[in-house]
């Protein structure tokens, strides 16, 4: 229902309807949409308990009370508190744009005063794959794949798939959500073989904006792992995913109901019945990276090399070698300020070095 037409008899807009419209607006999907819905529903229920049921009824006192409740919740860090509050503020800004509110009550000083200091994170604090970590992980997946091929030949699909995944993340700068499937977003079904053009050194993904496909560079370091995987997998159609899941329940569950699961290998059954198998999911990709890091004895501050850390690592290397403009193009940032903020620590290092040289003789 369009909230502009869903006014109650008082001429005001019901919170639940307005939140529904906000969630459907733009290109909200996947984890982000789920988080928005969860936070806004909780906030709505809190307000309804206070007697506020319409957009127009939301006051700065309501927001101050909400901010105080978040701040007093010992299970939430300051960062989480601000994330929740910012979600609600984004919804209220949406309401302002539709002229349902004159201004945003979440941005009133009396409400903001109830929040903890907003945590600051330096650009260099975010995880990125360093050159040493990247090489160590690549050496491990190479050795693992070679040993598996020696033992199993073309049946070493899982090891070849994992190696190709690590190489693609390590060198392309693509987001994990662009090449793996997201069960909560039916537009993201994973990278397909038809999306890859080795001759042009590129592949296509549904970008973060989700408006249209974007071209991503495919460095030559990734070609051989992809070719070897394709030779072993032998995808019968371009629609087959590059990174097929190895989760047996997902594979068998994807087959037509009249197919006997005991009739053979799940991938062969997919070929026989002309069915495209499901792609490895983003959660599955993270699990694989965690397992590979454990097996390779990589110590990453008690964690593991994450997909987005690979993207930052690519950007870091390009930024240092070719500058901000090149990093922006490689990472496909629409706003150059995003790149500058992400790698501000590099610029600071360079400025410190230049300043040191100026005063070298003093």
XYZ file of C-alpha atoms in Angstrom:
362
model
C 0.000 0.000 0.000
C 1.295 3.477 -0.878
C 1.489 5.478 2.358
C 0.591 8.631 0.467
C -2.832 7.030 -0.016
C -3.071 5.122 3.260
C -3.930 7.967 5.597
C -6.113 7.131 8.539
C -9.256 9.119 9.183
C -7.204 11.791 10.970
C -5.308 12.468 7.763
C -2.085 11.069 9.203
C 0.164 8.209 8.108
C 0.301 4.957 10.040
C 3.835 4.041 11.097
C 3.553 0.422 10.005
C 2.435 1.401 6.488
C 5.097 4.084 6.153
C 7.837 1.688 7.276
C 6.625 -0.842 4.710
C 6.862 1.774 1.956
C 10.340 2.798 3.104
C 11.562 -0.809 2.989
C 10.239 -1.202 -0.555
C 11.764 2.056 -1.765
C 15.114 2.244 -3.514
C 17.154 -0.951 -3.772
C 17.116 -2.339 -0.249
C 17.841 -6.067 -0.217
C 19.652 -8.878 1.557
C 21.189 -8.406 4.988
C 20.739 -4.639 4.903
C 17.001 -4.862 4.324
C 16.618 -7.549 7.001
C 18.450 -5.401 9.529
C 16.397 -2.322 8.644
C 13.130 -4.216 9.019
C 14.148 -5.747 12.348
C 15.278 -2.426 13.866
C 12.353 -0.376 12.550
C 9.779 -2.942 13.674
C 11.245 -2.917 17.181
C 11.254 0.885 17.191
C 7.653 0.987 15.945
C 6.518 -1.364 18.715
C 8.267 0.762 21.330
C 6.487 3.869 20.068
C 3.123 2.138 19.909
C 3.562 1.156 23.543
C 3.928 4.887 24.257
C 0.791 5.666 22.240
C 2.520 6.929 19.082
C 1.076 5.179 16.016
C 1.499 7.710 13.196
C 4.475 9.313 11.496
C 3.230 12.780 12.375
C 3.078 11.796 16.041
C 6.799 10.997 16.359
C 8.365 13.626 18.593
C 11.849 14.520 19.749
C 10.821 13.137 23.167
C 10.058 9.778 21.512
C 13.499 9.786 19.935
C 15.231 10.852 23.130
C 13.509 7.986 24.960
C 14.567 5.546 22.231
C 18.153 6.839 22.272
C 18.315 6.460 26.033
C 16.956 2.888 25.858
C 19.598 1.957 23.286
C 22.365 3.556 25.339
C 21.295 1.709 28.495
C 21.196 -1.667 26.737
C 24.373 -3.396 27.938
C 24.188 -5.911 25.080
C 24.791 -3.165 22.511
C 28.109 -1.494 21.799
C 28.279 2.205 21.002
C 28.707 1.313 17.323
C 25.569 -0.861 17.339
C 23.611 1.797 19.203
C 24.484 4.367 16.538
C 23.715 1.932 13.715
C 20.212 1.304 15.088
C 19.607 4.994 15.655
C 20.859 5.869 12.167
C 18.441 3.332 10.635
C 15.513 5.040 12.339
C 16.839 8.468 11.401
C 17.064 7.357 7.744
C 13.401 6.330 7.836
C 12.386 9.674 9.346
C 14.415 11.529 6.677
C 12.413 9.556 4.108
C 9.234 10.818 5.775
C 10.514 14.397 5.603
C 11.104 13.998 1.848
C 7.447 12.979 1.449
C 6.370 16.010 3.521
C 4.884 13.786 6.217
C 7.173 15.539 8.717
C 8.517 19.073 8.707
C 11.876 17.997 10.079
C 13.621 14.930 11.447
C 13.040 14.509 15.208
C 15.943 12.059 15.378
C 18.335 14.922 14.626
C 17.203 17.130 17.492
C 19.884 17.898 20.066
C 17.800 16.692 23.009
C 17.585 13.238 21.422
C 21.192 13.081 20.254
C 22.392 14.033 23.727
C 21.129 10.676 25.019
C 23.469 8.733 22.733
C 27.052 7.712 23.574
C 29.890 9.427 21.689
C 29.891 8.192 18.105
C 32.847 5.814 17.760
C 35.463 6.782 15.234
C 37.311 4.246 13.131
C 40.501 5.119 11.338
C 40.699 4.018 7.734
C 43.632 1.710 8.442
C 41.776 -0.133 11.218
C 39.564 -2.112 8.833
C 40.731 -5.568 7.858
C 42.471 -5.924 4.518
C 44.431 -8.746 2.975
C 48.074 -7.761 3.226
C 50.480 -8.920 0.519
C 51.994 -11.454 2.929
C 48.610 -12.864 3.997
C 47.388 -12.965 0.407
C 50.465 -14.884 -0.755
C 50.299 -17.313 2.160
C 46.645 -18.165 1.500
C 47.204 -18.478 -2.254
C 50.176 -20.794 -1.724
C 48.036 -22.986 0.516
C 45.070 -23.251 -1.867
C 47.475 -23.975 -4.746
C 49.097 -26.827 -2.841
C 45.727 -28.136 -1.653
C 44.318 -28.138 -5.198
C 47.410 -29.773 -6.725
C 47.380 -32.570 -4.150
C 43.653 -33.151 -4.677
C 44.056 -33.306 -8.463
C 46.901 -35.796 -8.088
C 44.645 -38.005 -5.975
C 41.241 -37.506 -7.589
C 41.809 -35.935 -10.981
C 38.827 -33.944 -12.249
C 36.827 -35.074 -9.223
C 38.742 -32.527 -7.131
C 35.974 -30.022 -7.803
C 35.727 -28.618 -4.295
C 39.441 -27.885 -4.025
C 39.558 -26.346 -7.513
C 36.471 -24.268 -6.746
C 37.930 -22.989 -3.468
C 41.198 -22.049 -5.166
C 39.386 -20.135 -7.938
C 37.254 -18.350 -5.335
C 40.286 -17.217 -3.323
C 42.087 -16.036 -6.472
C 39.060 -14.086 -7.710
C 38.590 -12.371 -4.364
C 42.311 -11.739 -3.920
C 42.872 -9.983 -7.254
C 39.597 -8.659 -8.697
C 38.338 -6.330 -5.962
C 34.803 -7.726 -6.372
C 32.466 -7.923 -3.405
C 31.610 -11.368 -2.036
C 27.915 -10.592 -2.520
C 28.538 -9.918 -6.216
C 29.997 -13.338 -7.019
C 28.180 -15.586 -4.514
C 24.461 -16.106 -3.979
C 22.353 -14.451 -1.317
C 19.302 -16.562 -0.355
C 17.534 -13.397 0.796
C 17.961 -11.587 -2.516
C 16.625 -13.388 -5.591
C 18.615 -11.051 -7.845
C 21.896 -12.411 -6.526
C 22.278 -16.007 -7.704
C 26.051 -16.083 -7.946
C 28.508 -15.481 -10.779
C 27.722 -17.573 -13.872
C 30.136 -18.872 -16.491
C 28.358 -16.751 -19.073
C 29.323 -13.644 -17.074
C 33.051 -14.269 -17.623
C 34.985 -13.002 -20.645
C 38.605 -14.112 -20.369
C 39.545 -12.591 -23.716
C 38.449 -9.147 -22.552
C 39.804 -9.702 -19.029
C 36.503 -8.886 -17.359
C 33.341 -10.304 -15.850
C 29.910 -8.870 -15.151
C 28.202 -8.570 -11.771
C 25.127 -6.936 -10.322
C 26.793 -4.033 -8.551
C 26.037 -2.541 -5.174
C 23.609 -0.018 -6.672
C 21.647 -2.962 -8.169
C 20.515 -0.755 -11.060
C 22.457 -2.566 -13.788
C 25.312 -4.976 -14.397
C 28.829 -3.651 -13.907
C 32.066 -4.772 -15.540
C 34.829 -5.901 -13.188
C 38.459 -6.323 -14.225
C 39.723 -9.903 -14.348
C 43.517 -9.865 -13.842
C 45.551 -12.569 -15.563
C 46.453 -14.122 -12.178
C 42.857 -15.398 -11.979
C 42.643 -16.893 -15.477
C 44.386 -20.219 -14.872
C 42.445 -21.157 -11.683
C 39.178 -20.351 -13.486
C 40.144 -22.327 -16.606
C 41.172 -25.340 -14.528
C 37.892 -25.229 -12.606
C 35.897 -24.969 -15.832
C 37.735 -27.978 -17.315
C 36.887 -30.077 -14.256
C 33.290 -28.872 -13.880
C 32.394 -28.904 -17.576
C 29.352 -26.637 -17.188
C 26.811 -27.661 -19.862
C 25.314 -24.163 -20.150
C 26.531 -20.578 -19.505
C 23.886 -20.307 -16.747
C 25.747 -22.705 -14.473
C 27.331 -20.941 -11.463
C 31.097 -20.671 -11.331
C 31.125 -21.583 -7.651
C 28.665 -24.464 -7.342
C 27.716 -25.342 -3.781
C 28.971 -28.646 -2.410
C 26.186 -28.758 0.175
C 24.458 -32.067 -0.637
C 20.997 -31.187 0.825
C 20.948 -28.000 -1.287
C 21.964 -29.897 -4.423
C 19.486 -32.733 -4.009
C 16.751 -30.338 -2.880
C 17.190 -28.395 -6.111
C 16.320 -31.404 -8.293
C 12.773 -32.026 -9.576
C 10.534 -33.923 -7.162
C 10.355 -36.985 -9.412
C 14.152 -37.483 -9.443
C 15.454 -40.298 -7.257
C 18.369 -38.836 -5.196
C 19.990 -42.271 -5.049
C 20.184 -42.428 -8.835
C 23.655 -40.911 -8.921
C 25.956 -37.980 -8.251
C 23.936 -34.778 -7.669
C 25.796 -32.755 -10.315
C 25.364 -35.506 -12.887
C 21.654 -35.582 -12.058
C 21.524 -31.821 -12.649
C 23.126 -32.330 -16.065
C 20.822 -35.205 -16.964
C 17.651 -33.302 -16.105
C 18.775 -29.925 -17.452
C 18.685 -28.217 -14.057
C 21.077 -25.425 -13.030
C 22.638 -26.215 -9.622
C 22.654 -23.613 -6.847
C 25.642 -21.381 -6.254
C 27.735 -21.267 -3.126
C 26.211 -18.663 -0.792
C 27.897 -15.710 0.870
C 27.706 -17.513 4.213
C 29.195 -20.595 2.599
C 32.015 -18.522 1.130
C 32.856 -17.046 4.526
C 32.859 -20.524 6.075
C 35.264 -21.758 3.402
C 37.655 -18.842 3.965
C 37.591 -19.422 7.708
C 38.360 -23.122 7.248
C 41.137 -22.437 4.749
C 42.773 -19.897 7.062
C 42.611 -22.389 9.930
C 44.150 -25.133 7.796
C 46.868 -22.771 6.542
C 47.633 -21.664 10.144
C 47.052 -18.017 9.273
C 46.694 -15.838 12.363
C 44.592 -12.793 11.526
C 44.050 -11.087 14.896
C 42.101 -14.112 16.080
C 39.839 -14.011 13.002
C 40.253 -14.999 9.339
C 40.668 -13.362 5.953
C 37.195 -12.113 5.081
C 35.805 -11.476 1.584
C 35.568 -7.708 2.020
C 39.098 -7.662 3.392
C 40.222 -8.998 0.017
C 38.493 -6.079 -1.714
C 40.181 -3.578 0.609
C 43.511 -5.300 0.007
C 43.151 -4.866 -3.752
C 42.244 -1.210 -3.274
C 45.177 -0.669 -0.919
C 47.661 -2.106 -3.421
C 46.235 -0.088 -6.328
C 46.059 3.107 -4.251
C 49.707 2.835 -3.219
C 50.908 1.977 -6.728
C 48.679 4.126 -8.950
C 46.831 6.596 -6.705
C 43.278 7.362 -5.601
C 41.703 7.712 -9.056
C 42.861 4.245 -10.136
C 41.669 2.699 -6.865
C 38.279 4.350 -7.310
C 37.928 2.838 -10.792
C 39.021 -0.626 -9.681
C 36.663 -0.643 -6.694
C 33.847 1.000 -8.695
C 33.156 3.644 -6.065
C 30.540 6.075 -7.378
C 31.817 8.813 -5.066
C 35.592 9.461 -4.976
C 35.200 10.531 -1.344
C 34.466 6.898 -0.446
C 37.893 5.870 -1.772
C 39.633 8.789 -0.089
C 38.048 8.021 3.268
C 38.853 4.296 2.987
C 42.539 4.926 2.326
C 43.073 8.196 4.184
C 45.804 6.503 6.240
C 47.911 6.049 3.097
C 47.679 9.746 2.224
C 48.646 10.630 5.798
C 51.703 8.348 5.587
C 52.757 9.957 2.312
C 52.258 13.469 3.692
C 54.346 12.612 6.743
C 57.146 11.373 4.498
C 57.003 14.510 2.336
C 56.982 16.744 5.420
C 59.960 14.855 6.842
C 61.904 15.488 3.635
C 61.145 19.213 3.744
C 62.676 19.529 7.203
C 65.414 16.938 6.666
C 68.258 19.438 6.965
C 67.080 21.099 10.180
